[in-house]
XYZ file of C-alpha atoms in Angstrom:
666
model
C -9.503 -14.230 35.810
C -10.264 -12.435 32.518
C -11.837 -9.172 32.132
C -15.554 -8.875 31.448
C -17.581 -6.819 28.924
C -19.157 -3.792 30.061
C -22.992 -3.731 30.530
C -25.579 -0.881 30.836
C -26.013 -1.608 34.452
C -22.393 -0.471 34.959
C -23.760 3.046 34.896
C -24.589 2.405 38.527
C -20.884 1.939 39.551
C -19.642 5.019 37.852
C -18.353 8.001 40.127
C -17.964 11.397 38.557
C -16.096 14.303 39.749
C -16.605 18.087 38.830
C -16.018 21.680 40.341
C -12.538 21.513 41.602
C -11.646 24.473 44.028
C -8.154 24.871 45.151
C -7.485 26.290 48.597
C -5.240 29.629 48.252
C -3.366 28.927 51.309
C -2.951 25.184 51.606
C -3.480 24.084 47.777
C -5.657 21.329 49.157
C -8.490 20.773 46.454
C -12.071 20.360 47.120
C -14.232 18.817 44.524
C -17.744 17.247 44.102
C -18.233 13.562 43.951
C -21.256 12.287 42.303
C -22.815 8.749 42.061
C -26.034 6.913 41.498
C -27.975 6.618 44.725
C -28.474 3.334 46.523
C -32.318 3.009 45.124
C -31.139 3.979 41.691
C -33.740 6.756 41.627
C -31.347 9.546 41.085
C -27.734 10.941 42.346
C -26.059 11.775 45.526
C -23.341 14.465 45.611
C -20.883 15.075 48.353
C -17.700 17.170 48.807
C -14.315 15.518 49.042
C -10.769 16.933 49.818
C -7.795 15.847 48.065
C -4.144 16.848 48.683
C -1.990 18.668 46.021
C 0.002 15.554 45.366
C -3.190 13.108 45.439
C -1.754 11.071 48.449
C -4.865 11.799 50.752
C -8.238 11.877 49.371
C -11.257 11.957 51.995
C -14.728 12.636 52.374
C -15.420 16.441 53.625
C -19.088 16.608 53.537
C -21.753 13.926 53.971
C -24.251 14.964 51.221
C -26.401 13.875 49.842
C -26.886 16.988 47.761
C -23.675 19.203 48.359
C -22.248 20.955 45.533
C -20.234 24.176 44.339
C -17.306 24.252 46.809
C -15.456 27.450 47.650
C -12.688 28.609 49.810
C -12.159 32.084 51.426
C -9.080 33.875 50.131
C -7.532 33.586 53.529
C -7.805 30.078 53.683
C -9.939 29.997 56.981
C -13.560 29.164 55.661
C -15.288 26.821 53.172
C -18.635 27.532 51.608
C -20.588 25.112 49.433
C -24.309 24.647 48.452
C -26.441 21.977 50.235
C -29.969 21.140 49.410
C -31.585 20.694 52.902
C -35.408 20.155 52.307
C -36.942 22.008 49.551
C -34.268 24.609 48.546
C -30.662 25.043 48.004
C -28.716 27.322 50.542
C -25.190 28.368 51.124
C -23.586 26.407 54.061
C -20.053 27.230 55.525
C -17.648 25.482 57.876
C -14.177 25.880 59.247
C -11.687 25.066 56.600
C -10.226 22.525 58.780
C -13.364 20.708 59.339
C -16.123 20.696 61.994
C -19.886 21.215 61.697
C -21.439 23.034 58.932
C -24.048 25.633 59.207
C -26.539 27.326 56.990
C -25.929 30.859 56.032
C -28.355 32.085 53.552
C -32.186 31.874 53.785
C -33.271 32.748 50.190
C -36.835 32.148 50.038
C -36.740 30.314 46.681
C -33.171 28.941 47.209
C -29.813 29.834 45.885
C -28.712 28.912 42.376
C -25.118 29.827 42.613
C -23.034 31.935 44.661
C -19.448 33.495 45.157
C -17.702 34.561 48.411
C -16.127 38.037 48.328
C -12.638 38.352 48.545
C -12.503 39.678 51.872
C -14.800 36.805 53.238
C -17.457 39.045 54.610
C -20.174 38.816 52.025
C -21.801 36.164 49.734
C -23.112 37.083 46.262
C -25.915 34.616 45.112
C -28.421 34.199 42.595
C -32.196 33.555 43.279
C -35.517 33.584 41.675
C -38.040 36.142 42.715
C -41.345 38.092 41.872
C -43.638 34.880 41.767
C -46.739 35.522 39.765
C -49.852 34.006 41.509
C -52.584 35.974 39.769
C -54.404 35.619 36.484
C -56.492 38.313 34.753
C -59.876 38.260 33.262
C -60.911 41.569 31.323
C -58.215 43.459 33.111
C -59.402 42.289 36.580
C -56.800 40.350 38.875
C -58.253 37.013 39.689
C -57.119 35.049 42.769
C -58.772 31.770 44.039
C -57.618 28.877 45.914
C -56.668 25.439 44.545
C -56.142 25.095 40.811
C -56.242 27.980 38.537
C -55.477 28.701 34.827
C -51.870 29.741 33.722
C -52.140 32.894 31.765
C -48.990 33.023 29.165
C -48.312 36.316 27.575
C -44.657 36.008 26.415
C -42.779 33.915 23.687
C -40.279 32.235 26.033
C -42.790 30.581 28.411
C -41.011 27.242 29.012
C -37.591 25.707 29.210
C -36.501 22.118 28.866
C -35.663 20.595 32.432
C -37.507 23.831 34.151
C -41.027 23.189 32.654
C -43.443 26.084 32.133
C -42.074 29.607 33.233
C -43.597 30.461 36.734
C -43.216 34.182 36.550
C -40.016 34.235 38.502
C -36.853 36.242 37.465
C -33.484 35.503 38.579
C -31.772 38.315 40.558
C -28.505 39.110 42.322
C -28.362 39.266 46.021
C -25.537 40.200 48.703
C -25.543 38.562 52.125
C -23.635 40.325 54.844
C -22.241 37.377 56.831
C -21.755 39.666 60.006
C -25.346 41.064 59.984
C -26.909 37.863 58.772
C -28.968 39.851 56.213
C -29.395 39.737 52.310
C -29.970 42.680 50.115
C -31.176 42.715 46.476
C -28.823 44.151 44.223
C -30.981 43.826 40.900
C -34.665 43.829 40.148
C -36.794 44.247 37.027
C -38.100 42.211 34.120
C -34.895 40.468 33.189
C -32.669 37.724 34.536
C -29.095 37.794 35.812
C -27.266 34.793 34.296
C -23.608 35.092 35.810
C -21.562 37.440 38.023
C -18.118 37.967 39.827
C -16.620 40.137 42.474
C -13.954 42.682 41.918
C -11.015 42.470 44.315
C -12.248 45.240 46.426
C -15.213 43.223 47.684
C -17.441 46.128 46.598
C -17.926 46.280 42.754
C -19.730 43.255 41.140
C -19.806 42.571 37.310
C -22.838 40.547 35.933
C -24.549 39.705 32.794
C -28.126 40.303 31.874
C -30.453 40.945 29.109
C -31.939 44.352 30.437
C -32.968 46.164 27.281
C -32.823 50.022 26.944
C -35.559 49.977 24.326
C -38.944 48.965 26.096
C -40.652 48.419 22.912
C -38.209 45.509 22.066
C -39.428 41.997 22.847
C -36.634 40.454 25.004
C -37.662 36.873 23.824
C -36.486 37.995 20.463
C -33.015 39.266 21.352
C -30.093 36.851 21.556
C -27.496 39.348 22.925
C -27.070 40.621 26.321
C -24.834 43.097 28.421
C -22.232 43.453 31.119
C -23.186 45.539 34.116
C -21.521 46.612 37.226
C -23.097 47.523 40.380
C -21.570 48.400 43.875
C -22.471 46.322 46.904
C -23.536 49.357 48.818
C -25.797 51.279 46.397
C -27.452 48.872 43.951
C -27.242 51.250 41.152
C -26.118 49.400 37.824
C -23.980 50.836 35.043
C -23.948 49.161 31.532
C -20.501 48.453 30.198
C -21.308 46.970 26.697
C -23.319 47.927 23.758
C -25.764 44.979 23.421
C -23.874 43.643 20.274
C -22.448 40.561 21.898
C -23.887 37.415 23.662
C -21.795 37.340 26.832
C -20.899 34.787 29.493
C -18.731 34.063 32.468
C -17.163 37.431 33.244
C -14.353 37.703 35.741
C -12.237 40.640 37.046
C -8.422 41.027 36.985
C -6.503 40.849 40.226
C -6.055 44.675 40.024
C -9.761 45.352 39.198
C -9.071 47.202 36.216
C -10.120 44.663 33.485
C -12.822 42.152 33.130
C -12.540 39.101 30.761
C -15.426 37.138 29.249
C -16.341 34.748 26.546
C -18.927 36.232 23.921
C -20.391 35.698 20.642
C -21.001 38.527 18.246
C -23.816 36.300 16.454
C -22.580 37.076 13.264
C -23.389 33.272 12.127
C -26.360 32.843 14.442
C -26.268 30.080 16.820
C -23.044 28.918 14.804
C -21.056 31.930 15.770
C -17.747 31.235 17.420
C -17.187 32.034 21.162
C -14.126 34.383 21.549
C -12.316 35.984 24.444
C -12.772 39.473 25.049
C -11.872 42.030 27.805
C -13.394 45.356 28.700
C -11.526 47.937 30.825
C -13.174 49.222 34.014
C -14.399 51.839 34.444
C -13.710 53.102 30.934
C -15.357 50.370 29.131
C -12.789 49.892 26.254
C -13.450 46.539 24.497
C -11.053 44.303 23.087
C -11.076 40.752 21.417
C -7.955 38.599 22.153
C -8.915 35.453 20.030
C -10.255 37.070 16.604
C -7.139 35.938 14.716
C -7.787 32.317 15.849
C -10.663 30.101 14.092
C -10.982 28.351 17.315
C -14.307 27.796 19.410
C -13.452 28.718 23.267
C -15.267 26.898 25.997
C -16.068 23.271 26.202
C -18.561 21.894 23.303
C -17.720 18.251 23.524
C -20.810 16.010 23.657
C -20.446 12.720 26.002
C -22.973 10.603 28.096
C -20.582 10.906 31.075
C -19.905 14.638 31.700
C -21.302 16.195 35.044
C -19.821 19.580 35.411
C -19.660 22.810 33.032
C -16.775 25.027 32.129
C -16.702 28.043 34.716
C -14.995 30.676 32.929
C -11.746 32.407 32.111
C -8.952 32.971 34.713
C -6.499 35.732 34.981
C -2.721 35.125 35.705
C -1.250 36.422 38.791
C 0.311 39.533 36.964
C -3.006 40.063 35.014
C -0.930 39.621 31.737
C -2.502 36.378 30.658
C -5.879 34.730 30.689
C -6.513 31.216 30.638
C -9.389 29.461 29.229
C -10.469 26.342 27.183
C -10.664 25.853 23.587
C -12.704 23.120 21.316
C -10.277 22.052 18.863
C -10.504 19.050 16.296
C -12.154 16.664 18.801
C -10.254 17.480 21.892
C -10.760 20.244 24.575
C -7.524 21.961 25.652
C -6.242 24.862 28.099
C -5.031 27.743 26.279
C -3.341 30.800 27.640
C -3.833 34.080 25.949
C -1.259 36.941 26.596
C -2.954 40.457 26.482
C -0.036 41.263 24.113
C -1.608 39.122 21.216
C 0.072 35.826 21.928
C -1.315 32.576 22.839
C 0.065 29.097 23.894
C -1.689 25.612 24.136
C -0.913 24.236 27.522
C -2.134 20.652 26.912
C -2.167 18.297 24.005
C -3.131 14.894 22.839
C -6.649 13.339 22.500
C -8.580 14.374 25.607
C -11.603 16.361 27.087
C -10.603 18.979 29.750
C -13.809 19.846 31.466
C -13.134 22.105 34.100
C -9.816 23.659 35.732
C -8.555 25.985 38.327
C -4.914 27.413 39.064
C -3.056 26.935 42.256
C -2.371 30.278 43.968
C 1.216 30.428 42.929
C 0.421 29.586 39.455
C 2.719 26.666 39.150
C 0.014 24.038 38.458
C -3.479 23.655 36.871
C -5.902 21.285 38.611
C -8.369 20.091 36.059
C -11.084 17.612 35.465
C -9.938 15.625 32.427
C -11.484 12.697 30.528
C -10.323 10.441 27.606
C -11.051 7.383 25.659
C -10.678 4.941 28.411
C -11.931 6.949 31.630
C -14.873 9.277 32.080
C -13.268 11.957 34.053
C -10.861 12.196 36.899
C -8.861 14.940 38.789
C -5.258 15.770 37.444
C -2.702 18.361 38.367
C -0.623 19.638 35.588
C 2.743 21.216 36.604
C 3.450 24.354 34.222
C 7.107 24.339 34.891
C 7.879 20.700 34.210
C 4.972 20.082 31.845
C 4.183 17.057 33.864
C 0.549 15.743 34.940
C -0.361 13.498 37.895
C -3.654 11.909 38.484
C -5.259 12.992 41.879
C -8.346 10.927 42.203
C -8.885 7.276 41.196
C -12.596 6.407 42.047
C -13.148 4.362 38.732
C -9.879 2.678 38.426
C -10.766 -0.535 40.050
C -13.947 -1.000 38.510
C -12.608 0.000 35.071
C -9.846 -2.477 35.559
C -12.424 -5.477 35.626
C -13.645 -4.240 32.071
C -12.432 -5.014 28.583
C -12.841 -1.925 26.660
C -12.251 -0.876 23.094
C -10.024 2.106 22.571
C -11.231 4.259 19.505
C -8.985 5.068 16.463
C -8.893 8.592 15.050
C -9.133 9.051 11.371
C -9.742 11.846 8.950
C -11.240 11.676 5.477
C -11.728 14.054 2.481
C -15.181 14.586 1.273
C -16.143 14.654 -2.273
C -16.296 18.403 -2.310
C -12.734 18.710 -0.435
C -13.756 19.193 3.128
C -11.505 17.637 5.921
C -13.750 15.530 8.215
C -12.628 13.750 11.265
C -13.990 10.613 12.804
C -13.292 7.906 15.137
C -13.845 4.062 14.857
C -14.509 1.674 17.905
C -13.357 -1.839 17.135
C -15.668 -4.543 18.543
C -14.512 -6.359 21.779
C -13.058 -9.659 20.964
C -12.327 -8.950 17.375
C -10.866 -11.722 15.143
C -8.519 -11.035 12.312
C -10.392 -11.482 9.008
C -13.849 -11.508 10.314
C -16.276 -8.565 9.537
C -18.671 -7.006 12.187
C -21.916 -5.225 12.160
C -21.336 -1.446 12.222
C -23.321 1.262 13.864
C -22.904 4.847 12.953
C -23.720 7.348 15.686
C -24.602 10.931 15.187
C -24.179 13.694 17.825
C -26.778 16.458 18.585
C -26.372 20.125 18.554
C -25.771 20.297 15.469
C -23.158 22.717 16.937
C -21.578 20.269 19.323
C -18.553 17.942 18.799
C -17.843 14.386 19.581
C -14.640 14.249 21.216
C -11.786 11.906 22.275
C -13.765 11.095 25.543
C -15.322 8.244 27.191
C -18.831 7.046 25.897
C -20.599 4.420 27.804
C -23.000 3.780 24.908
C -20.195 3.390 22.243
C -18.255 0.915 24.481
C -21.657 -1.007 25.321
C -22.116 -1.518 21.545
C -18.528 -2.563 21.187
C -19.015 -4.929 23.925
C -21.982 -6.315 21.909
C -20.000 -7.179 18.953
C -20.469 -3.998 16.990
C -17.990 -1.768 15.515
C -18.928 1.815 15.885
C -18.421 4.956 13.614
C -18.747 8.407 15.100
C -17.805 11.560 13.493
C -18.176 15.464 13.257
C -19.878 16.507 10.122
C -19.889 19.953 9.109
C -22.119 21.922 11.484
C -20.091 20.899 14.416
C -17.603 23.131 16.589
C -13.971 22.469 16.596
C -13.080 23.155 13.205
C -13.417 26.754 12.402
C -16.460 29.127 11.635
C -16.904 28.180 8.108
C -17.188 24.480 8.986
C -19.640 24.959 12.010
C -21.655 27.589 9.926
C -21.913 25.214 6.939
C -25.363 23.323 7.714
C -27.347 26.197 8.736
C -30.101 26.343 5.893
C -28.907 22.997 4.551
C -30.209 20.404 7.004
C -29.871 17.211 5.187
C -27.507 18.400 2.512
C -23.895 18.472 2.898
C -24.180 17.257 6.435
C -25.930 14.173 5.284
C -23.202 13.496 2.570
C -20.479 13.849 5.099
C -22.077 11.094 7.368
C -22.572 8.782 4.318
C -18.960 9.328 3.012
C -17.795 8.708 6.522
C -19.407 5.358 6.407
C -17.964 4.776 2.954
C -14.394 5.623 4.279
C -14.850 3.339 7.353
C -15.977 0.430 5.374
C -13.014 0.998 2.892
C -10.311 1.577 5.328
C -11.173 -0.819 8.378
C -11.474 -4.383 7.204
C -13.497 -5.424 10.218
C -16.631 -3.261 9.125
C -19.506 -4.884 7.432
C -21.122 -2.479 5.034
C -24.087 -5.039 4.618
C -24.938 -5.033 8.273
C -25.312 -1.217 9.201
C -27.351 0.481 11.941
C -27.555 4.037 12.663
C -28.751 6.152 15.821
C -28.307 9.464 17.251
C -30.409 12.020 19.515
C -31.750 15.563 19.034
C -30.082 16.745 15.779
C -28.614 13.178 15.657
C -32.184 12.037 15.783
C -33.277 14.251 13.041
C -30.420 12.969 10.950
C -31.329 9.457 11.786
C -34.945 10.229 10.493
C -33.428 11.945 7.292
C -31.041 9.068 6.675
C -33.702 6.285 6.833
C -36.045 8.506 4.731
C -33.280 9.045 2.091
C -31.429 5.671 1.990
C -31.861 1.896 2.559
C -28.571 0.993 3.382
C -29.061 0.759 6.982
C -30.990 -2.412 8.149
C -31.871 -0.997 11.563
C -32.275 2.527 13.181
C -32.948 4.043 16.534
C -33.925 7.749 16.699
C -33.991 9.468 19.795
C -35.297 12.802 21.026
C -35.669 13.636 17.382
C -37.147 16.264 15.079
C -39.471 15.000 12.311
C -41.436 18.198 11.284
C -40.127 21.592 11.463
C -43.465 23.255 10.948
C -44.903 22.088 14.233
C -41.463 22.339 15.930
C -41.589 25.964 15.379
C -44.459 26.335 17.598
C -44.136 23.627 20.255
C -40.231 23.377 21.206
C -38.834 25.783 23.829
C -36.516 27.225 21.277
C -38.485 26.392 18.399
C -39.486 29.967 17.200
C -36.021 31.134 17.061
C -33.974 27.871 16.341
C -35.783 27.299 13.202
C -35.573 30.735 11.819
C -31.758 30.502 12.578
C -31.017 26.844 11.473
C -33.567 26.281 8.665
C -33.745 30.059 7.665
C -37.734 30.053 7.768
C -41.009 30.304 9.806
C -43.998 28.329 10.014
C -46.528 30.587 8.067
C -44.116 32.631 5.406
C -41.833 29.561 4.687
C -43.856 26.452 5.060
C -42.537 24.762 1.888
C -39.161 25.194 3.001
C -39.709 23.895 6.352
C -41.393 20.904 5.020
C -38.716 20.185 2.457
C -36.351 19.922 5.421
C -38.742 17.679 7.677
C -38.174 13.900 7.560
C -41.924 13.424 7.837
C -42.358 14.607 4.298
C -40.590 11.549 3.138
C -41.908 8.977 5.623
C -43.449 6.759 2.800
C -39.638 6.224 1.844
C -38.733 4.731 5.077
C -38.199 1.147 5.001
C -35.776 0.622 7.909
C -37.020 -0.757 11.238
C -37.061 2.329 13.410
C -37.018 2.440 17.141
C -38.379 5.808 18.322
C -37.097 6.698 21.816
C -38.407 9.969 23.575
C -38.774 11.712 26.822
C -42.387 12.681 27.892
C -41.192 15.846 29.472
C -38.883 16.810 26.641
C -39.533 20.516 25.884
C -36.502 21.009 23.411
C -37.772 18.308 21.002
C -41.257 17.668 22.261
C -42.748 14.284 22.130
C -45.126 15.377 19.672
C -42.229 15.079 17.034
C -41.998 11.152 17.737
C -45.841 10.929 17.917
C -46.126 12.154 14.357
C -43.358 10.008 13.075
C -44.788 6.868 14.845
C -48.210 7.288 13.628
C -47.257 7.973 10.039
C -44.899 4.741 9.929
C -47.454 2.614 11.726
C -50.286 3.710 9.711
C -48.390 2.542 6.652
C -47.651 -0.774 8.350
C -43.815 -0.079 8.626
C -41.583 -1.871 11.235
C -41.454 0.506 14.206
C -41.986 0.867 17.849
C -42.341 3.921 20.025
C -40.838 4.125 23.655
C -42.080 6.796 25.917
C -39.754 7.563 28.994
C -41.689 9.173 31.849
C -40.657 12.246 33.432
C -37.640 12.542 31.100
C -36.577 15.558 29.463
C -33.942 16.189 26.662
C -31.115 15.426 28.817
C -32.318 11.870 29.650
C -29.020 10.147 28.180
C -26.713 12.330 30.199
C -28.355 13.173 33.585
C -31.878 11.442 33.624
C -33.304 8.731 36.037
C -30.402 6.134 36.397
C -32.815 3.238 35.688
C -34.362 4.899 32.533
C -30.829 5.645 31.321
C -30.100 1.904 31.534
C -33.420 1.127 29.834
C -32.456 3.455 27.002
C -29.276 1.557 26.464
C -30.843 -1.736 26.549
C -33.501 -0.957 24.043
C -30.742 0.532 21.565
C -28.909 -2.659 21.891
C -31.866 -4.863 21.782
C -33.216 -3.198 18.705
C -29.957 -3.507 16.920
C -29.533 -7.090 17.970
C -33.081 -7.947 16.638
C -32.857 -6.591 13.016
C -28.961 -6.676 12.216
C -28.246 -10.023 11.271
C -25.638 -11.617 13.650
C -25.850 -8.418 15.857
C -26.060 -10.389 19.149
C -22.884 -11.955 20.589
């Protein structure tokens, strides 16, 4: 029996893996398995255990909302987060199985946690300090039922979280023997990441706790490292507030802290680099300043379910392992503290997360590539060989006829090198030309990668060739490249995209330059709007979660006031002409391409008023357009939204292209 074409509803069959945790004693690997639930209303997560050779892979917890597996260092205990009722708590069980039991009792739930090296304590983040009162003329007002929300800060909302509720995220330590938790931090700031020292006494954390009380913290983009001891809760600042820091980790001897940080020299386009600071001296060093690479994972896909969890020290504390985003792939890199570095992986792929085995002989990693959305692999460092440990999607993917993208590079008219990919249509016949879709990523400081994309495979199954590329402004190609779009939205980034299409038409004989479509989301939605307002070469377009008007975006987006200043170099009162110049809405009379507008109603990153303005302007002029609002959907609809809405989104993209591109449907 022949293979079939992929469909939008195949989303319901995918299984994703994330958060590998290697037992320090047995090398068994715990990981999270995620899939769409039975009624297609959300996702179930449970924890599985796989042997180091992949021969045994079995369910470990029942779920349906279990995440964040962790082993004690002596290998006797196993901990994880379980949502049982309204809140997440830390649960524990014997490392060889048995009944799990709740350990923490955080009033508002546990956000993340870490077991102490001696296994006696649990560090966790939780929200505290609920604001329940409003004020009138300085008097506190309390009343039952509904009441007004009083807002007195700039950063009062966040996409995915909604309006700020007055809570701050702080650090707690739970004594497992006593069954009690103690707050380690407090104040008008949020703790964002943390790690234990090997002595199970000292803790490092990151926070934006400003020394100058006259400075508005919502205008500050940097933060600091702090250390605090479990027994006295007196914090000490280790850095000088010049960096934006994330994911700190202690060395095995407790003398060094490694972390990723940006110096913000190029605003939000600044590269993340690897730093260390000695403890307790506080001597800072950067270990990747000689490399023009972005550290971490900045790849954009519609399949990823886990986030990079930070650098890892080698056993001898002389090296640090981390991820690097490089030219359309994400690899593991090993930095020596003597100034050396070594790439440990190669080829077109995306490594999402990784851990080391206790003896440092192997790296366990979640890896995706063109043809699969992410599985668990083990890479032996001595033999440089890799084996696949999990196979949840293999039988399902074996049913499908998929299209393998081809990587290309081209030189722009002003001499820059730009990378792209070409996805041939399924069932392609020699000598025939096929309608072609240009896909544009968000960010703009993200990166398309050599990773699996359901949307691109679906378009290929519908008989489309798909072009996707990383125009200047994306990570993976150095500091100058990623910074190049700031202040120039719709300039050379637009030219890069048009020249990518020109290159593809000239070099891939199955592309049809007369039957072109374009789509993208977020920044890709902005650019879709910009393209159709500046050229008529595309016969159909779908703009998703887009920006159409920088002037209103400044005040309505959760990041608008600082992102607009950083990316467009202006604000809504002093630089209105500049913001309007870069707004697609300013050129709406020039839009002739049929434009489908897709937007989530709860998107606070690119609020739905951006779509509303564009739709009304087009409709008022009698242009071909349609506006689709997705209920209860935020900015991440395409990646982690309601499964049925994700499927509908895909169907509407395909349907619009099929409707307006001649010969688009197959």
